[in-house]
Coordinates of C-alpha atoms in Angstrom, one line a residue:
X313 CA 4.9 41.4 -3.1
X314 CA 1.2 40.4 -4.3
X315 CA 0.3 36.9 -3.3
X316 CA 0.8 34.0 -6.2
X317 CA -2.0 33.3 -8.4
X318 CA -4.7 31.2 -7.1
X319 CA -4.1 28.3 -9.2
X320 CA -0.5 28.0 -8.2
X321 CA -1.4 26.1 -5.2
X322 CA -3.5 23.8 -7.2
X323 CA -0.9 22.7 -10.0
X324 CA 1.7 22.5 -7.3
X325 CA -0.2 20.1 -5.7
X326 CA -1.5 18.4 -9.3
X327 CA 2.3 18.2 -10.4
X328 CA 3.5 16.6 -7.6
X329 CA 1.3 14.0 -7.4
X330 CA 1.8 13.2 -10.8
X331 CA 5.7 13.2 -9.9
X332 CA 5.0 11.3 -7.2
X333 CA 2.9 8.5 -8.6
X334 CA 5.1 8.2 -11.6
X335 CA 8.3 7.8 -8.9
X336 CA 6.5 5.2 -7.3
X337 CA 5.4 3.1 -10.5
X338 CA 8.8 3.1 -11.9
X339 CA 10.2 2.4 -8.3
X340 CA 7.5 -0.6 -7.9
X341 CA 8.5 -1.5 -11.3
X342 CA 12.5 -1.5 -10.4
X343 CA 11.7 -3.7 -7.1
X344 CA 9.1 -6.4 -8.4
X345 CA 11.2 -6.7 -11.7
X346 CA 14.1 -7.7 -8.9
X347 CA 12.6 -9.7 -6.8
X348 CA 11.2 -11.6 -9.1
X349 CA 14.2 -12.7 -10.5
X350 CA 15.5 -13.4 -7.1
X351 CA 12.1 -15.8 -6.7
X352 CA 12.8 -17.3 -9.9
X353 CA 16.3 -18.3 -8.1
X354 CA 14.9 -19.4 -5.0
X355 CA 12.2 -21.4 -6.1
X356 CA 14.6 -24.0 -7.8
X357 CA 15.8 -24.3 -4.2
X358 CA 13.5 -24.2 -2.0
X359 CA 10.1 -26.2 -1.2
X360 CA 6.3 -25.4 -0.9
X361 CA 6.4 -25.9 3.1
X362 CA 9.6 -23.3 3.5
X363 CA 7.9 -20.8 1.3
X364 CA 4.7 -21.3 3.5
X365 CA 6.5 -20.4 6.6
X366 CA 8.2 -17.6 5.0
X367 CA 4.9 -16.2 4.2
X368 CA 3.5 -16.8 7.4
X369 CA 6.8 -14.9 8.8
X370 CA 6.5 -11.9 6.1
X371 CA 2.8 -12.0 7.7
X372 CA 4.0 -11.1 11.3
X373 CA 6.0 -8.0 10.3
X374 CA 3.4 -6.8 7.9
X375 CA 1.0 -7.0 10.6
X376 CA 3.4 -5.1 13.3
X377 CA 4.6 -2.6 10.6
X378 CA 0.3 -1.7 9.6
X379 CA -0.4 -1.9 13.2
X380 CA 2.2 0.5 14.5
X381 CA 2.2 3.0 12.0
X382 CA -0.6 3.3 8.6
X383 CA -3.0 5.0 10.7
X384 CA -0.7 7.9 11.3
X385 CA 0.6 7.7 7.9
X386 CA -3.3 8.6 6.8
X387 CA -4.0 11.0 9.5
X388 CA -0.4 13.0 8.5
X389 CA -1.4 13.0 4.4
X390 CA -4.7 14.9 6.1
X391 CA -2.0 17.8 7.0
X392 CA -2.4 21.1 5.4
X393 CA 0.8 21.4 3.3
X394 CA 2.9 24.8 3.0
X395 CA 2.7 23.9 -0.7
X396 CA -1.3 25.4 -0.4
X397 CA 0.0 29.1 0.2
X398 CA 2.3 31.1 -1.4
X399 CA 5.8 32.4 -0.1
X400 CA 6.2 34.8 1.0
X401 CA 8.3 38.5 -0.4
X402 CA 11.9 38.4 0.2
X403 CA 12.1 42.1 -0.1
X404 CA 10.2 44.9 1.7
X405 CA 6.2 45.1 0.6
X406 CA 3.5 47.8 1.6
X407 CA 3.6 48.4 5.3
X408 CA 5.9 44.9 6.4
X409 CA 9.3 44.0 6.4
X410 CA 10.0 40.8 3.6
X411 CA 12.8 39.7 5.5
X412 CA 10.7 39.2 8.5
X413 CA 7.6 37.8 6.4
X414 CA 10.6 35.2 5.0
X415 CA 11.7 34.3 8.2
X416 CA 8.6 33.6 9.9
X417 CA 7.3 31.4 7.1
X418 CA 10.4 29.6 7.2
X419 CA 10.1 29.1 11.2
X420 CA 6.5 28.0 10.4
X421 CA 7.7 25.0 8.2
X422 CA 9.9 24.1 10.5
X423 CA 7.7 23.5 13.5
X424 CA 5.3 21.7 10.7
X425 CA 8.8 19.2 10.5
X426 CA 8.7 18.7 13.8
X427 CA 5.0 18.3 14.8
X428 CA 5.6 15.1 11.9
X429 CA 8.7 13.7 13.4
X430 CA 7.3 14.2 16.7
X431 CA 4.5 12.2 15.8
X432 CA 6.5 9.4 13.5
X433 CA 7.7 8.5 16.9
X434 CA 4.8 7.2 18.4
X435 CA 4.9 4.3 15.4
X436 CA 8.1 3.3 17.4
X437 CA 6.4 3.2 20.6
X438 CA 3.3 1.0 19.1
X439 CA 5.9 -1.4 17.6
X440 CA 7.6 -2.3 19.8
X441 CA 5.5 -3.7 22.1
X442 CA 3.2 -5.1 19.0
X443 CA 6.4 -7.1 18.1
X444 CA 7.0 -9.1 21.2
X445 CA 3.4 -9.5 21.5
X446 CA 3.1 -10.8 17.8
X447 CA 6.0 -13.3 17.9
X448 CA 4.6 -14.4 20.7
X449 CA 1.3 -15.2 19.9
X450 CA 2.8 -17.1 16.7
X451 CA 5.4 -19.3 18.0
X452 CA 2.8 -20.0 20.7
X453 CA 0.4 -20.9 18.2
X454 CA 2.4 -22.6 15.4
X455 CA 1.6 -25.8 14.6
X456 CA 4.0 -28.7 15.1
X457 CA 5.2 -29.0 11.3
X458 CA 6.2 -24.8 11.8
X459 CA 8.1 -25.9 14.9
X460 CA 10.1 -28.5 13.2
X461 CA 11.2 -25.8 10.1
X462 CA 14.8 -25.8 10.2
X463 CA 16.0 -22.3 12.8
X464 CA 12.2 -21.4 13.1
X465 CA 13.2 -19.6 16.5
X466 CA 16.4 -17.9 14.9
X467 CA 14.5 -17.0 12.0
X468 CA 11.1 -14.8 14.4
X469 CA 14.2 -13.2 15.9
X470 CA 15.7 -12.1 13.0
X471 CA 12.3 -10.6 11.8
X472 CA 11.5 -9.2 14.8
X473 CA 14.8 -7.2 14.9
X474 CA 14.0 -6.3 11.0
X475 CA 10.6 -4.9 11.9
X476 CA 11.6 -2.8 14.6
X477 CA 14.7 -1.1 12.7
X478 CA 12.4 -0.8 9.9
X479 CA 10.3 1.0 12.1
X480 CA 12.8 3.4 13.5
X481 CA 13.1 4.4 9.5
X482 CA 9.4 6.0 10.0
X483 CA 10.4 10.0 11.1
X484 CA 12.8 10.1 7.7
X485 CA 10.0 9.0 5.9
X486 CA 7.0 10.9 7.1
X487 CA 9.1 14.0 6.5
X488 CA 9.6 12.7 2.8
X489 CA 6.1 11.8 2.4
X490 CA 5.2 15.6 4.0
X491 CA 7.4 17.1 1.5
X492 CA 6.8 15.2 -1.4
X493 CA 10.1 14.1 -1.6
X494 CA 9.0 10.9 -3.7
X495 CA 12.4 10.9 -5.6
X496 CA 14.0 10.5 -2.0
X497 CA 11.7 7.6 -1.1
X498 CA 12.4 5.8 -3.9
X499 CA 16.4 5.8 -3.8
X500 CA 15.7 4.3 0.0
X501 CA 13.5 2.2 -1.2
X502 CA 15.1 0.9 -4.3
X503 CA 18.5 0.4 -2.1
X504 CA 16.8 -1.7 0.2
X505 CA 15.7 -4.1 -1.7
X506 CA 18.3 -4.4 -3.6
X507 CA 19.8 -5.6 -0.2
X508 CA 17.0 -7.9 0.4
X509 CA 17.5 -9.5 -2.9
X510 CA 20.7 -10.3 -2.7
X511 CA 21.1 -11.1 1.2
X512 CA 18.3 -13.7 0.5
X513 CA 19.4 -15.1 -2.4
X514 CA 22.8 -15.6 -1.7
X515 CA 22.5 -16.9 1.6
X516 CA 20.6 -19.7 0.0
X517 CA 21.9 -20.6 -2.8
X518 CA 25.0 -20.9 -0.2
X519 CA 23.1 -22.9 1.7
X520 CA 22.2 -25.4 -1.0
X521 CA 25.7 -25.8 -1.7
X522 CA 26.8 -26.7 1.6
X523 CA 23.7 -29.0 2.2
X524 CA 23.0 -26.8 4.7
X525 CA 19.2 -26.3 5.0
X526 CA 18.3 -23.1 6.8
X527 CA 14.5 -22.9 6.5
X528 CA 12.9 -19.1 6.1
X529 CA 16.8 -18.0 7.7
X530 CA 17.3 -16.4 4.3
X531 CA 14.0 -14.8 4.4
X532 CA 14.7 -13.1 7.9
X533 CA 18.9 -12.0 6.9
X534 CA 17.1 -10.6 3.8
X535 CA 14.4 -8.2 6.0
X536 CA 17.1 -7.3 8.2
X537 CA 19.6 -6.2 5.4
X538 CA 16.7 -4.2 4.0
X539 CA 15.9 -2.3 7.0
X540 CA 19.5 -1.3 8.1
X541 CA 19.7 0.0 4.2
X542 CA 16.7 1.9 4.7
X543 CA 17.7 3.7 7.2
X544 CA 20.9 4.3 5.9
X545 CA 19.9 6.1 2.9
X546 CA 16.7 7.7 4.7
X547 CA 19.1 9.3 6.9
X548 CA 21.6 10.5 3.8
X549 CA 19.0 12.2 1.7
X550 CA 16.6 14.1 4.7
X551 CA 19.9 15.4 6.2
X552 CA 20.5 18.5 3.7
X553 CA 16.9 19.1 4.7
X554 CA 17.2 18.4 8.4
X555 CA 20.2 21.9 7.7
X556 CA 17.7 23.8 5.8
X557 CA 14.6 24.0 7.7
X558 CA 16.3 23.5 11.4
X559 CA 13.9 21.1 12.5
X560 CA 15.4 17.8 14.8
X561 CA 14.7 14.0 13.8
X562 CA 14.8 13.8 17.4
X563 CA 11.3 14.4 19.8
X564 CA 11.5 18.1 20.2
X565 CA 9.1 20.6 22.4
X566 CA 6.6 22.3 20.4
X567 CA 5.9 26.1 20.5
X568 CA 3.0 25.9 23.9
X569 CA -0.4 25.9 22.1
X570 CA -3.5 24.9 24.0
X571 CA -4.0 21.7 21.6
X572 CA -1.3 20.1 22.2
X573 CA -0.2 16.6 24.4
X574 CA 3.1 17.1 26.4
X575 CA 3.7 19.9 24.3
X576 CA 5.0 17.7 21.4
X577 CA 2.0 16.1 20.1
X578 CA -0.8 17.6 18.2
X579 CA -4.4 16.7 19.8
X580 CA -6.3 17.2 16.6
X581 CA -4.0 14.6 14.3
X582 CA -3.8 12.4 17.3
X583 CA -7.5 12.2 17.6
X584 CA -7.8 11.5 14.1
X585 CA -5.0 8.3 14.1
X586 CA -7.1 6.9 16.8
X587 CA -10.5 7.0 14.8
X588 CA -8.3 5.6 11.7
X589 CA -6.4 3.1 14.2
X590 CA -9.5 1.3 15.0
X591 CA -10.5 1.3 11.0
X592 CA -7.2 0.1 10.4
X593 CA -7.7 -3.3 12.5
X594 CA -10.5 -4.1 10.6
X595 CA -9.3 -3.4 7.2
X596 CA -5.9 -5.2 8.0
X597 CA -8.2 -8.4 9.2
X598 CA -10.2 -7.9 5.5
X599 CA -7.1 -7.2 3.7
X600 CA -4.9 -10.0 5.2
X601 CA -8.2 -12.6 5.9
X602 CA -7.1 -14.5 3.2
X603 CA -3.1 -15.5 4.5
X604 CA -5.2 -15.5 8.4
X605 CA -7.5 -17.9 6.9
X606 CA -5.3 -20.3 4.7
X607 CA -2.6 -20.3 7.7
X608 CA -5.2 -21.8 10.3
X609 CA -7.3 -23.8 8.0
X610 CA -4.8 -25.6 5.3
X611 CA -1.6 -27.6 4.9
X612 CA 2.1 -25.7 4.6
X613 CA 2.3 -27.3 0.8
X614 CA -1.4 -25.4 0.6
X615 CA 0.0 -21.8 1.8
X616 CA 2.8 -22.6 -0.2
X617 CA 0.8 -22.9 -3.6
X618 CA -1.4 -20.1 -2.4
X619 CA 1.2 -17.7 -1.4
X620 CA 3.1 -18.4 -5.1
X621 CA 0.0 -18.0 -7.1
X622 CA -1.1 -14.8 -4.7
X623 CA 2.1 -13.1 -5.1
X624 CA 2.2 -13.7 -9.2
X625 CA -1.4 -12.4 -9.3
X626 CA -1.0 -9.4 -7.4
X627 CA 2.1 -8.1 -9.0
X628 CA 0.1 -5.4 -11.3
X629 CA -2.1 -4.3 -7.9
X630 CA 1.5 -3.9 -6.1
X631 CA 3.2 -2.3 -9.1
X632 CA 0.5 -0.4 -10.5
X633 CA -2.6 0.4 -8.3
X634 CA -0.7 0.5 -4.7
X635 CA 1.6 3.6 -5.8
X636 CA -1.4 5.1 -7.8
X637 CA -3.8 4.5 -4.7
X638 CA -0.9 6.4 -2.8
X639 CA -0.5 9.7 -4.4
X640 CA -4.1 9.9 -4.9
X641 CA -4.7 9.6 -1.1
X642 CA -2.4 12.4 -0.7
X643 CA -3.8 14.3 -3.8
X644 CA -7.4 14.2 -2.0
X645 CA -6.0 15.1 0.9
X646 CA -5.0 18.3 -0.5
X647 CA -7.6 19.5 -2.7
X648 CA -10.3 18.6 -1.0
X649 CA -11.4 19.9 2.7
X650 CA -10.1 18.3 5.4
X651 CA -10.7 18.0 9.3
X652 CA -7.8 18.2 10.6
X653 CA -5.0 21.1 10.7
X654 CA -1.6 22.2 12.1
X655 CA -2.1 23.8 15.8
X656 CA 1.1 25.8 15.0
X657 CA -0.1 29.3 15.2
X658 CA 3.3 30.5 12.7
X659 CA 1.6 28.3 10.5
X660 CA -1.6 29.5 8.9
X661 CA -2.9 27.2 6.2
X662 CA -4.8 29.2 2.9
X663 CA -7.8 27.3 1.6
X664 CA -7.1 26.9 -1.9
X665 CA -9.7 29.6 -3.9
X666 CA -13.0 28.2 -5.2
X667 CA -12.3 29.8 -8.3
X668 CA -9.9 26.7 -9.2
X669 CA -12.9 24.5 -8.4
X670 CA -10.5 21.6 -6.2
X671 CA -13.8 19.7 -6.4
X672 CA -14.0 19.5 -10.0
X673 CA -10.5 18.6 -10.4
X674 CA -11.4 16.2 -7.6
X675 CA -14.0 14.0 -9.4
X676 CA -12.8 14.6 -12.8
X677 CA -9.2 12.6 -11.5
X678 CA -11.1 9.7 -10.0
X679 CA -13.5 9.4 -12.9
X680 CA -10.9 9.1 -15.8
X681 CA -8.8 7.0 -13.3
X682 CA -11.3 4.6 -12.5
X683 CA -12.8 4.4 -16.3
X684 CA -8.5 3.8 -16.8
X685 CA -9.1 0.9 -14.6
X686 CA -12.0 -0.4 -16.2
X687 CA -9.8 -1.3 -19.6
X688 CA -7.3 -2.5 -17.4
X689 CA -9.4 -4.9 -16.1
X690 CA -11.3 -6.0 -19.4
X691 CA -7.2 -7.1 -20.4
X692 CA -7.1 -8.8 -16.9
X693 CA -10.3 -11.1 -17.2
X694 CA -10.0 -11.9 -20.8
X695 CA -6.6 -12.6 -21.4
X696 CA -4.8 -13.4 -18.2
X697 CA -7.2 -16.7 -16.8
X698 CA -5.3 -18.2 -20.2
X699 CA -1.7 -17.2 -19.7
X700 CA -1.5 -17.5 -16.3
X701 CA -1.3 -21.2 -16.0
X702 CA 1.3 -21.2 -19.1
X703 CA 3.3 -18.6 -17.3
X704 CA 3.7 -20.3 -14.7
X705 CA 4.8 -23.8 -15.8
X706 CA 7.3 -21.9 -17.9
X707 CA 8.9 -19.6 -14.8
X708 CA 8.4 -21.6 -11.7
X709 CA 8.5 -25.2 -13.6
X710 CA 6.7 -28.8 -13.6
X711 CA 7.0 -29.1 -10.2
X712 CA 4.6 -25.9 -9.2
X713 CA 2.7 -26.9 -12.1
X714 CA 1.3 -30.1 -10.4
X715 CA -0.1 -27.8 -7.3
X716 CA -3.3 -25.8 -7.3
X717 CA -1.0 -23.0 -8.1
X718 CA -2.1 -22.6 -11.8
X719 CA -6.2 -23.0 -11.1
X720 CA -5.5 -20.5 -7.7
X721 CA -3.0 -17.7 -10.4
X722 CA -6.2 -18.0 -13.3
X723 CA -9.1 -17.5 -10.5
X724 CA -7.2 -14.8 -9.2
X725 CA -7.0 -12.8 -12.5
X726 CA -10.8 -11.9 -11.9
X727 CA -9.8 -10.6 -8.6
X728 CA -7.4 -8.4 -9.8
X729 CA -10.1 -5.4 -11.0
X730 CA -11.7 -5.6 -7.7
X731 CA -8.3 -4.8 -6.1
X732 CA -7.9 -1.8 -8.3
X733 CA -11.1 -0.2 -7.6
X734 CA -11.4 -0.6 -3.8
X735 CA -7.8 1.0 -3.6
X736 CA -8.8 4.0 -5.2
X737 CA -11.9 4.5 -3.3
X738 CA -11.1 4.1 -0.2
X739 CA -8.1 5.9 -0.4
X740 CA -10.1 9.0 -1.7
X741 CA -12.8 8.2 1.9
X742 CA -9.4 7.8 3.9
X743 CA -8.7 11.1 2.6
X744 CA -11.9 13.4 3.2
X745 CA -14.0 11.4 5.4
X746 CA -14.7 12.7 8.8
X747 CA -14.0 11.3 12.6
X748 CA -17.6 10.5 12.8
X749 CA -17.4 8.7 8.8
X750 CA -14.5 6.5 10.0
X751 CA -16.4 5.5 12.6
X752 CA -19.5 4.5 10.3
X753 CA -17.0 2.7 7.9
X754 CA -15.7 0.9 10.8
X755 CA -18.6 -0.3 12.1
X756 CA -19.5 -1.6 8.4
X757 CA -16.3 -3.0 8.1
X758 CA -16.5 -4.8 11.3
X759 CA -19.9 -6.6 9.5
X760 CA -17.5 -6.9 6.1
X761 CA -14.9 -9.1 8.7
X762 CA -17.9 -11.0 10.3
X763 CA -19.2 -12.5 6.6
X764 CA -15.7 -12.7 6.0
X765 CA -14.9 -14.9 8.5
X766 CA -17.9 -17.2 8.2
X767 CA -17.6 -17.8 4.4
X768 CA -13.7 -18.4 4.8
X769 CA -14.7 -20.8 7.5
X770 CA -17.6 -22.4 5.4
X771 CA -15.4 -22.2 1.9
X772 CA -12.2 -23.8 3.4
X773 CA -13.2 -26.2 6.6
X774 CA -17.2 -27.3 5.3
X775 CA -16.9 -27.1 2.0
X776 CA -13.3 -28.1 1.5
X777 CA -13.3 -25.6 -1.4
X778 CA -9.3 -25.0 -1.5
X779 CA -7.5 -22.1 -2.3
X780 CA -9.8 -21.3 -5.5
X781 CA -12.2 -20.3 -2.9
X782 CA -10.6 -18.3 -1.0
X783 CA -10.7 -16.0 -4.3
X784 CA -14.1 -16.4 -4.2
X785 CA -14.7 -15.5 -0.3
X786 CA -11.9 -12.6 -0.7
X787 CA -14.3 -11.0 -4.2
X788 CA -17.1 -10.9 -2.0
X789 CA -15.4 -8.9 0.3
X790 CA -14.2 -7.1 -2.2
X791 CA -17.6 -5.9 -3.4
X792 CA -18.9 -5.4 0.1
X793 CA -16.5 -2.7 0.8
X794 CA -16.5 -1.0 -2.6
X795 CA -20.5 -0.7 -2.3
X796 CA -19.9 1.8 0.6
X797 CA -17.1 3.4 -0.6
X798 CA -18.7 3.8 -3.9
X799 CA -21.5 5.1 -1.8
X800 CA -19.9 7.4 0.5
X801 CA -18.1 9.5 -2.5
X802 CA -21.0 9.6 -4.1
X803 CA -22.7 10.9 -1.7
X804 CA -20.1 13.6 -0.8
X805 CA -20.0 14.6 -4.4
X806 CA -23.9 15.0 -4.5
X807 CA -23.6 17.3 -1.5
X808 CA -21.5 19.6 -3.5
X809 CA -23.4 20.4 -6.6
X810 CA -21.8 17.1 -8.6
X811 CA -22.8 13.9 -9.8
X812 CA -20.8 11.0 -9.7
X813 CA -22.0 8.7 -12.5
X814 CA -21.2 5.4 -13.1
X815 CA -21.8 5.2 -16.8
X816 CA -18.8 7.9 -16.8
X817 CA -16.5 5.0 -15.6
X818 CA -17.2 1.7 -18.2
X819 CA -15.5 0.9 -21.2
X820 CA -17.6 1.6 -24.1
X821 CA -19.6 -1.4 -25.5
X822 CA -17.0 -2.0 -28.3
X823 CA -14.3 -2.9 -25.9
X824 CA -16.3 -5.0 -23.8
X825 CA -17.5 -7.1 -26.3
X826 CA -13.6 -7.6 -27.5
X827 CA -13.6 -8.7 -24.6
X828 CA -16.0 -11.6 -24.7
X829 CA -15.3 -12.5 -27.4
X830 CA -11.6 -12.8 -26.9
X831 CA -12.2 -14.6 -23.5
X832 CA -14.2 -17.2 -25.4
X833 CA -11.9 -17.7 -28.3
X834 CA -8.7 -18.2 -25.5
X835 CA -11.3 -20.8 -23.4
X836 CA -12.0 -23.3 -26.9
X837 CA -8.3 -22.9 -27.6
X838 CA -7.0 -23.1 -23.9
X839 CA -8.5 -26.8 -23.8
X840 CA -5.6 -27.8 -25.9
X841 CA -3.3 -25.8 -24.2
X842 CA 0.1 -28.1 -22.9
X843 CA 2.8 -25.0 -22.5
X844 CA 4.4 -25.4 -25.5
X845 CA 5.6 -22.6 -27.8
X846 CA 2.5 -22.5 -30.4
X847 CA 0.3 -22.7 -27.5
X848 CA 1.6 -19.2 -26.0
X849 CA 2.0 -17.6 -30.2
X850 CA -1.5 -18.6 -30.2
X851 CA -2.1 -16.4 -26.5
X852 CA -0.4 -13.5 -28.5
X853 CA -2.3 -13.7 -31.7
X854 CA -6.0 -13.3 -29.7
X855 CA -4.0 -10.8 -27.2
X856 CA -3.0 -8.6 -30.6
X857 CA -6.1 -8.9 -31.6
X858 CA -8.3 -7.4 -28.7
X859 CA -5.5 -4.9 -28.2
X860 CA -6.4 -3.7 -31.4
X861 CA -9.8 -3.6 -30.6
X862 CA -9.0 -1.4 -27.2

């Protein structure tokens, strides 16, 4: 049978992405859209200082979870995929038998299964210790009005037992992830937090009834109800696969290859995560400065406004840009050359033909993506620095209103394009860059966390600048590491015979001055802004109004 077309591989990979990006949106869309409403709930219950240490507590198993697994996440989307060559004949070609051609391929993808599981594992091992170490260091550390939160100790516990089952979750999911199985992630995904929704909110709203304060308790049953779901389901949908391909969620021997560490763990992916590991610290100290900073530098009714007006102002980076950033990381992955490969000899990866041009298809995606972006973020600098503050007075009420929340939600609104941008970019240099690369963008990074670090310090303790600083201090950042990345795939691009332009990604001059011009009209009429009902018709008369314009 004649090998598939060369552009087979290519739309495979095209399609899927798309698949995939649109399964994550809508599943993004599905969990904010409930959580939210569970927030809504919660927030008529529950004070500034318990949803400080709840943040602070949601900060210890993010910080375990990125740890212990994200850099082998990224070095396993770097995987050749059997999705880049063709299968093969089931029936007899020239000189071969199809059967044995079938059979051999199918073996192939197998061991691919495995070399992931295998490899899932070691997020397990890196968690666990991480865990006790974390809790550690933050009941050891916490200051006296953390202590004196209501089951504070019960509470780390109950995380702590959430992060680790949610980390025992990671072998079903890397094989999803492998496969493209998006539709499978987002049924775990959905079910779980549909878990953590309800878990949280009922247990306080049962709480408030029986004058029964339980302080972040909720918080922690709610992580734990979504982990045991996740698995659950994880373990439900990969299990017709587990029958198909005859690999083991269990650590398995490999076939003996000379690259290989106790003959179940590829050298060349594990030399990789360890480049990516030590990038990872860094970007998780860049990414997660800002809760680090406001946690050791500012009051629990502080974090508390922060972490509200933060979680508000991210929800379009979380629903929107984080799945896109996703499937794009995997997408480059793909098309593009990559550094690392598959030491299973029965599996031979097939560079996809130049004829298709991956490159082209390569800079053509994150052009129209980031110039998609670009309008995006004219809508989220001229119209949301208005709505946000009467948005808020409306859904969390008066009482959230008389907190820095609504100044800290309008600042952020500005902050929100830089988000977008960096995610994309440094997912694509995540995606193609090589050991020696990382290693450069670490050591930048490592002078990004420096001048982080010493303009939080100056912003919050010398200046005494508040949470609208912290904007500030986290935009600067934010422009630091999207000048390298911005160089870096330019550069790459340039190598190869292409140009990446920015005048390819702006708006055109018609849609930017809309969007003066409506910024200016909602600041003279924002003055007189109170949060009543003509004040917001007058929000959607301008909004209507640009939008035409776009």
């Amino acid at each position: 049978m004649a090998a598939a077309p060369p552009a087979q591989g290519t739309a495979s990979i095209l399609v899927k992405s798309a698949q995939g990006a649109t399964f994550l949106i809508l599943l993004q869309i599905g969990s904010r859209a409930l959580t939210f409403i569970v927030n809504q709930v919660l927030l008529r219950f529950l004070s500034p200082e318990v949803l400080g240490v709840s943040t602070q507590l949601e900060l210890f198993a993010a910080s375990v979870l990125f740890f212990a697994r994200e850099s082998l996440r990224v070095a396993l989307q770097r995987q050749h995929h059997h999705d880049d060559q063709p299968e093969p004949a089931k029936e007899k070609g020239k000189g071969g038998d199809g059967g044995s051609n079938v059979r051999a391929w199918n073996h192939g993808l197998a061991i691919r299964a495995q070399e992931v599981v295998n490899l899932s594992y070691l997020a397990i091992a890196l968690g666990l210790p991480l865990t006790y170490v974390f809790a550690r260091l933050y009941l050891g550390n916490a200051s006296t009005a953390v202590l004196g939160t209501d089951y504070i100790h019960m509470s780390m516990n109950v995380y702590a037992i959430a992060t680790v089952l949610e980390l025992f979750s990671e072998p079903s999911f890397a094989i999803a992830q492998q496969e493209m199985l998006y539709g499978t992630r987002a049924s775990a995904e959905t079910f779980a937090t549909s878990a953590r929704c309800l878990i949280t909110c009922g247990t306080a709203i049962w709480a408030s009834k029986k004058k029964s304060p339980l302080g972040a308790l909720p918080f922690a049953l709610g992580q734990l109800g979504y982990a045991i779901i996740l698995n659950i389901v994880y373990l439900v949908k990969i299990s017709y696969l587990h029958s198909e391909t005859k690999f083991s969620l269990a650590i398995t021997r490999l076939p003996t290859t000379p690259n290989l560490l106790f003959s179940r763990f590829p050298l060349p992916v594990l030399n990789l995560a360890s480049n990516l590991y030590a990038q990872s610290v860094l970007k998780h100290i860049l990414t997660s400065g800002d809760a680090l900073l406001i946690t050791a530098l500012t009051s629990l009714s502080s974090q508390g406004a922060y972490a509200l007006a933060s979680n508000y102002g991210s929800l379009i980076a979380r629903i929107i840009f984080q799945p896109i950033e996703e499937s794009s990381r995997s997408l480059f992955g793909r098309l593009l050359p990559s550094q690392t490969k598959s030491l299973s000899p029965a599996v031979k990866p097939t560079p996809l033909s130049s004829g298709i041009k991956p490159l082209h298809h390569a800079i053509n995606y994150l052009v129209s993506l980031i110039h998609l972006y670009s309008l995006l973020s004219l809508i989220a600098v001229s119209l949301g620095p208005s709505i946000a503050p009467l948005l808020l007075r409306f859904i969390a009420g008066p009482r959230w209103s008389a907190t820095a929340a609504p100044s800290v939600l309008a600042a952020y609104c500005y902050y929100i394009p830089l988000l977008a941008l960096n995610g994309i970019l440094e997912a694509f240099v995540s995606a193609v860059a090589t050991p020696a690369q990382l290693r450069e963008q670490s050591a930048w990074m490592l002078a990004f966390s420096i001048a982080f670090a010493t303009t939080g310090v100056l912003v919050l303790k010398v200046w005494d600048l508040g949470a609208r600083g912290l904007i500030l201090v986290n935009a600067v950042n934010m422009v630091l590491r999207i000048w390298w990345s911005w160089g870096f795939a330019k550069e790459y691009f340039r190598e190869r015979g292409l140009n990446l332009k920015i005048a390819d990604t702006l708006p055109n001059p018609a849609s930017s001055g809309g969007a003066i011009v409506a910024s200016m009209a909602l600041q003279v009429a924002g003055r007189n802004f109170h949060g009543g009902t003509s004040d917001f018709l007058k929000w959607v008369g301008v909004a209507t109004l640009f939008g035409s314009i776009l």
